[in-house]
Each structure stands twice: as C-alpha cells, then as structure tokens.
Amino acid sequence: MTVSVLVCAAGKGSRAGFLENKLFAPVNGVSVLERTLCAFSIPAVHQIVVAYGKEDEEKIFALQKKYGFTAVLGGDTRTQSVYNALQRATGEIVLIHDGARPFVDEKIILGCIESVKAYGSGVCAIPCTDTVAIMATGGTVDSFPRRDECYQIQTPQGFFKEQLLPAYEQAITSGETFTDDSSVYARFIGAPHLCAGTRENVKLTYAQDFSVRADRVGFGVDTHAFGKQQDYLTLCGEKIPSKSGLIAHSDGDVAL
C-alpha cells in the first residue's frame, strides 16, 4: 500500500524562544526539520507533504528543491494544517508527524505502518514512568490515574486516508480543539490502536531541549600497506611524492 507522510511544520515554536521557527534551528549542524525529512526518506514512504507557515516559505522552498516533498500552506491551528496536508496526500495510508521530532527512526515508522494495516490505526506511544495526576480547579489534585494504564502519545500517528479525511472535515466543521490526530480519530471514528514509540523520539519544545542532543563520536582506523610500484601515493585524489604507492582500492579510506 502507498504511504504518505504529513509533516507538521506550520507552528511558530514560540516556547523555544528563538528568533525564528525552531524547526530551522541546528542540532549538531543540521536543522531539526531537515533531520526529520531525512528520517522519512526511506523506501516504505512514497510521498512527504510538509505543512508550513507563510513566514517560512523561502526556507521551505529551498528544502523542497533538495528533498522533493510536496509543500502545503498550513493553517492557524494544527488541525487546519493537517487537514490542508491531507487533501494533497496521495497515499492510501497517511502518517502524521511533528516536524519537531527529528529522532524518529525507521523501526518506529515501519511499526506504525504495520499497525495501520493490521488494526486500521497506529499511534506511537510509550508507557509513563512518572506518576500522573489530574488537576482540579485551584491547582489541587483531583485524581491519580493508574500509572500502568497511562501512555505518552508521540508521532508518527498512522491511519487510512479514506477514514481520516472525513474525520478531519468533521473536526473543522465542529470547531472543537484537538491537539493531535488520535484525538480526532477517537472523536469521530473509534478507539485508535497504540504501537511502539521510543524514549529517544522526543519532541523538541524548549531551548534546553536543543542543547542536550549530541551525535555519537568515536575513532576509526583504516590501514593500507605501501608497496605499489610508483613514485607517489594518493589521498583523496591528491598526489603526494613517495618511494612507493599504497596497495589499496580507495585513496579516501585512510583520510576518512
């Protein structure tokens, strides 16, 4: 079945306190949105649709040239932005993903797709490890749900387009507020099915969320013997005078 991914990138990200949309902030030299796009650039995904804000149009179009996604102008709310993107989706299955979750991996994505095929929906989630409280008016605790029944909802969230699009049409008409797609599905279709997320699949929301992310760094060794009958060796295409050359198929491995 064909799969479209709808990336929500139309928000302002104001809670991060940056001068621009947080999705264009770098994480180890690569913007958040570009990392997200790279994560979904896999064979199982046939189309990527990005819902963007008007003020980010120039940067979005620059990325569009590189990645070839479909760009759609978002709305004033997340619900409106997803609805706009849904109308441009060509896949039978649609996955909706927060642009601010750049650490999603292929295992999560494939698991979400398989959940849709098996159960009609797939909402990535992880079990809560903290006690959860329901707050009453005035800031006091009203109740404590059982922790073993509580899950933190993530994205991607997957559904069949033929079901989700009419549900979003009803959501827009109703004027109700929805914070994610599983809420829309639950309101107008039925109980969504949970599938496995990961703790690494975090949403970057505040400025401090950007400072704790680091790529893994290590050391690698590559060795080639001298002995090739020539008066130079090559490294990355550059000829260097030498009594003999390297016995190797590649002149870039050593430098890398």
Short mmCIF file of C-alpha atoms in Angstrom, two decimals:
data_model
loop_
_atom_site.label_atom_id
_atom_site.label_comp_id
_atom_site.label_asym_id
_atom_site.label_seq_id
_atom_site.Cartn_x
_atom_site.Cartn_y
_atom_site.Cartn_z
CA MET A 1 0.00 0.00 0.00
CA THR A 2 1.19 3.52 -0.72
CA VAL A 3 2.20 5.71 2.22
CA SER A 4 2.19 9.49 2.56
CA VAL A 5 3.83 11.26 5.49
CA LEU A 6 2.39 14.61 6.57
CA VAL A 7 4.95 16.69 8.47
CA CYS A 8 3.55 19.43 10.69
CA ALA A 9 5.88 22.42 10.33
CA ALA A 10 3.49 25.39 10.33
CA GLY A 11 3.80 26.28 14.02
CA LYS A 12 5.84 29.14 15.38
CA GLY A 13 7.68 27.17 18.08
CA SER A 14 7.44 30.20 20.35
CA ARG A 15 8.09 28.24 23.55
CA ALA A 16 11.68 27.69 22.42
CA GLY A 17 12.23 31.46 22.49
CA PHE A 18 14.26 31.56 19.25
CA LEU A 19 14.24 34.40 16.74
CA GLU A 20 12.99 32.03 14.03
CA ASN A 21 10.90 28.88 13.77
CA LYS A 22 12.60 26.28 15.98
CA LEU A 23 12.45 23.75 13.12
CA PHE A 24 15.23 25.66 11.40
CA ALA A 25 17.43 25.68 14.49
CA PRO A 26 20.50 23.44 14.12
CA VAL A 27 21.07 20.24 16.06
CA ASN A 28 24.73 19.34 15.59
CA GLY A 29 24.88 21.43 12.45
CA VAL A 30 21.72 20.13 10.76
CA SER A 31 18.32 21.79 11.15
CA VAL A 32 15.57 19.98 13.04
CA LEU A 33 13.27 19.86 10.01
CA GLU A 34 15.98 18.50 7.71
CA ARG A 35 16.74 15.72 10.19
CA THR A 36 13.03 14.87 10.24
CA LEU A 37 12.85 14.79 6.44
CA CYS A 38 15.91 12.53 6.28
CA ALA A 39 14.31 10.10 8.74
CA PHE A 40 11.34 9.60 6.40
CA SER A 41 13.40 9.32 3.23
CA ILE A 42 13.04 5.54 3.16
CA PRO A 43 11.61 3.11 0.56
CA ALA A 44 8.43 2.49 2.60
CA VAL A 45 7.41 6.15 2.24
CA HIS A 46 6.13 7.22 -1.19
CA GLN A 47 5.29 10.87 -0.54
CA ILE A 48 6.17 13.54 2.02
CA VAL A 49 3.86 16.53 2.47
CA VAL A 50 5.08 19.44 4.60
CA ALA A 51 2.56 21.91 6.03
CA TYR A 52 4.42 25.19 6.53
CA GLY A 53 3.81 28.74 7.73
CA LYS A 54 3.79 31.64 5.30
CA GLU A 55 6.73 33.34 7.05
CA ASP A 56 8.91 30.27 6.43
CA GLU A 57 8.08 29.95 2.73
CA GLU A 58 11.55 30.83 1.41
CA LYS A 59 13.33 28.29 3.61
CA ILE A 60 10.74 25.62 2.92
CA PHE A 61 11.07 26.05 -0.83
CA ALA A 62 14.87 25.77 -0.54
CA LEU A 63 14.46 22.42 1.25
CA GLN A 64 11.83 21.36 -1.26
CA LYS A 65 14.38 21.61 -4.08
CA LYS A 66 16.66 19.25 -2.15
CA TYR A 67 14.13 16.68 -0.95
CA GLY A 68 11.31 16.94 -3.49
CA PHE A 69 8.46 16.93 -0.98
CA THR A 70 5.02 18.47 -1.52
CA ALA A 71 4.72 21.84 0.24
CA VAL A 72 1.29 22.93 1.53
CA LEU A 73 0.45 26.18 3.29
CA GLY A 74 -0.73 25.38 6.81
CA GLY A 75 -3.48 27.00 8.84
CA ASP A 76 -3.86 28.85 12.13
CA THR A 77 -4.19 25.58 14.07
CA ARG A 78 -2.59 22.16 13.89
CA THR A 79 -5.96 20.69 12.93
CA GLN A 80 -6.30 23.05 9.97
CA SER A 81 -2.71 22.39 8.86
CA VAL A 82 -3.19 18.62 8.89
CA TYR A 83 -6.48 18.99 7.03
CA ASN A 84 -4.76 21.07 4.33
CA ALA A 85 -2.00 18.47 4.00
CA LEU A 86 -4.46 15.57 3.92
CA GLN A 87 -6.07 17.00 0.80
CA ARG A 88 -2.73 16.77 -1.03
CA ALA A 89 -1.83 13.30 0.23
CA THR A 90 -1.81 10.58 -2.44
CA GLY A 91 -1.10 7.57 -0.21
CA GLU A 92 -3.67 5.04 0.96
CA ILE A 93 -2.03 5.23 4.39
CA VAL A 94 -1.12 8.57 5.95
CA LEU A 95 1.33 9.08 8.79
CA ILE A 96 1.20 12.43 10.57
CA HIS A 97 4.41 13.51 12.28
CA ASP A 98 5.59 16.50 14.28
CA GLY A 99 8.38 18.30 12.47
CA ALA A 100 9.96 18.85 15.89
CA ARG A 101 10.56 15.10 16.41
CA PRO A 102 13.79 14.64 14.42
CA PHE A 103 14.98 11.48 16.19
CA VAL A 104 12.27 9.15 14.90
CA ASP A 105 13.79 6.02 13.38
CA GLU A 106 12.86 3.55 10.65
CA LYS A 107 11.75 0.84 13.10
CA ILE A 108 9.13 3.16 14.59
CA ILE A 109 7.93 4.24 11.14
CA LEU A 110 7.59 0.69 9.83
CA GLY A 111 5.84 -0.41 13.04
CA CYS A 112 3.33 2.40 12.66
CA ILE A 113 2.60 1.40 9.07
CA GLU A 114 2.12 -2.26 10.01
CA SER A 115 -0.24 -1.26 12.83
CA VAL A 116 -2.43 0.63 10.35
CA LYS A 117 -2.56 -2.39 8.06
CA ALA A 118 -3.46 -4.71 10.94
CA TYR A 119 -5.74 -2.53 13.08
CA GLY A 120 -6.72 0.49 10.98
CA SER A 121 -4.60 2.88 13.05
CA GLY A 122 -1.20 3.15 14.67
CA VAL A 123 -0.39 5.76 17.33
CA CYS A 124 3.17 5.68 18.62
CA ALA A 125 3.31 5.83 22.40
CA ILE A 126 5.49 4.90 25.38
CA PRO A 127 4.47 3.85 28.91
CA CYS A 128 4.52 6.59 31.55
CA THR A 129 7.28 6.17 34.11
CA ASP A 130 6.14 9.04 36.36
CA THR A 131 3.00 9.21 38.45
CA VAL A 132 0.29 11.14 36.61
CA ALA A 133 -2.17 13.45 38.36
CA ILE A 134 -5.40 15.06 37.16
CA MET A 135 -5.52 18.64 38.40
CA ALA A 136 -8.71 20.16 39.79
CA THR A 137 -9.71 23.82 39.86
CA GLY A 138 -7.36 25.77 42.09
CA GLY A 139 -4.33 23.62 41.43
CA THR A 140 -5.16 20.71 43.73
CA VAL A 141 -5.04 17.07 42.68
CA ASP A 142 -8.38 15.66 41.64
CA SER A 143 -7.31 12.07 40.97
CA PHE A 144 -4.42 9.75 40.16
CA PRO A 145 -4.91 7.50 37.12
CA ARG A 146 -3.24 4.12 37.33
CA ARG A 147 0.28 4.56 36.01
CA ASP A 148 0.30 1.19 34.27
CA GLU A 149 -2.63 2.36 32.16
CA CYS A 150 -1.06 5.69 31.17
CA TYR A 151 0.93 6.25 27.97
CA GLN A 152 2.67 9.28 26.49
CA ILE A 153 1.46 9.83 22.95
CA GLN A 154 4.05 10.53 20.26
CA THR A 155 4.09 10.75 16.48
CA PRO A 156 4.01 9.37 13.84
CA GLN A 157 0.34 8.51 14.00
CA GLY A 158 -0.97 6.46 11.11
CA PHE A 159 -4.41 5.94 9.59
CA PHE A 160 -6.16 5.11 6.34
CA LYS A 161 -6.68 8.33 4.41
CA GLU A 162 -10.21 7.37 3.37
CA GLN A 163 -11.18 7.33 7.06
CA LEU A 164 -9.11 10.21 8.37
CA LEU A 165 -10.01 12.84 5.78
CA PRO A 166 -13.77 12.73 6.52
CA ALA A 167 -12.96 12.79 10.24
CA TYR A 168 -10.92 15.95 9.79
CA GLU A 169 -13.72 17.50 7.75
CA GLN A 170 -15.99 16.92 10.75
CA ALA A 171 -13.34 18.28 13.11
CA ILE A 172 -13.05 21.52 11.10
CA THR A 173 -16.84 21.89 10.96
CA SER A 174 -17.26 21.23 14.69
CA GLY A 175 -14.85 23.97 15.71
CA GLU A 176 -13.51 21.75 18.51
CA THR A 177 -9.87 21.91 19.60
CA PHE A 178 -7.67 18.87 19.01
CA THR A 179 -4.00 18.58 19.96
CA ASP A 180 -3.23 15.54 17.82
CA ASP A 181 -4.64 13.13 15.26
CA SER A 182 -5.51 10.29 17.61
CA SER A 183 -7.92 12.69 19.34
CA VAL A 184 -9.66 13.39 16.03
CA TYR A 185 -9.82 9.67 15.25
CA ALA A 186 -11.20 8.87 18.71
CA ARG A 187 -13.84 11.60 18.45
CA PHE A 188 -15.21 10.77 15.02
CA ILE A 189 -14.17 7.18 14.18
CA GLY A 190 -13.29 4.98 17.13
CA ALA A 191 -10.61 3.95 19.60
CA PRO A 192 -7.13 4.22 18.00
CA HIS A 193 -4.58 1.43 18.36
CA LEU A 194 -1.28 2.14 20.13
CA CYS A 195 2.05 0.98 18.71
CA ALA A 196 5.61 1.21 19.99
CA GLY A 197 7.40 4.53 20.22
CA THR A 198 10.77 5.12 21.86
CA ARG A 199 12.10 7.44 24.56
CA GLU A 200 14.56 8.85 22.02
CA ASN A 201 11.65 10.03 19.86
CA VAL A 202 11.28 13.26 21.84
CA LYS A 203 9.65 16.49 20.71
CA LEU A 204 11.98 19.48 20.87
CA THR A 205 9.91 22.17 22.56
CA TYR A 206 12.06 24.37 24.81
CA ALA A 207 15.51 25.88 24.21
CA GLN A 208 17.17 23.45 26.62
CA ASP A 209 15.87 20.51 24.56
CA PHE A 210 18.26 21.53 21.79
CA SER A 211 21.39 21.64 23.94
CA VAL A 212 21.32 18.08 25.27
CA ARG A 213 21.29 16.34 21.89
CA ALA A 214 24.62 15.07 20.64
CA ASP A 215 25.69 12.71 17.90
CA ARG A 216 27.84 9.78 18.92
CA VAL A 217 31.53 10.30 18.21
CA GLY A 218 34.20 7.61 18.02
CA PHE A 219 37.53 6.65 16.48
CA GLY A 220 38.05 4.52 13.40
CA VAL A 221 41.23 3.05 11.91
CA ASP A 222 41.94 2.08 8.30
CA THR A 223 45.33 0.73 7.21
CA HIS A 224 46.88 0.11 3.79
CA ALA A 225 50.37 -1.21 3.10
CA PHE A 226 52.97 0.56 0.99
CA GLY A 227 54.36 -1.40 -1.97
CA LYS A 228 52.68 -0.24 -5.17
CA GLN A 229 55.36 0.40 -7.81
CA GLN A 230 55.02 4.14 -8.37
CA ASP A 231 56.71 7.31 -7.13
CA TYR A 232 53.68 8.80 -5.40
CA LEU A 233 50.70 7.91 -3.24
CA THR A 234 47.24 9.46 -3.40
CA LEU A 235 45.00 10.67 -0.60
CA CYS A 236 41.56 11.98 -1.58
CA GLY A 237 42.75 12.40 -5.14
CA GLU A 238 45.86 14.39 -4.25
CA LYS A 239 49.24 13.02 -5.43
CA ILE A 240 51.95 13.05 -2.78
CA PRO A 241 55.61 12.20 -3.67
CA SER A 242 56.59 8.85 -2.19
CA LYS A 243 59.03 5.96 -2.75
CA SER A 244 56.04 3.73 -3.42
CA GLY A 245 52.25 3.91 -3.51
CA LEU A 246 49.61 2.34 -1.30
CA ILE A 247 48.26 -1.10 -2.09
CA ALA A 248 44.59 -0.11 -1.92
CA HIS A 249 41.39 0.15 -3.95
CA SER A 250 40.46 3.52 -2.44
CA ASP A 251 42.56 6.57 -1.68
CA GLY A 252 39.92 8.12 0.60
CA ASP A 253 39.51 5.50 3.33
CA VAL A 254 42.63 6.47 5.25
CA ALA A 255 41.67 10.12 5.36
CA LEU A 256 38.11 9.30 6.47
#
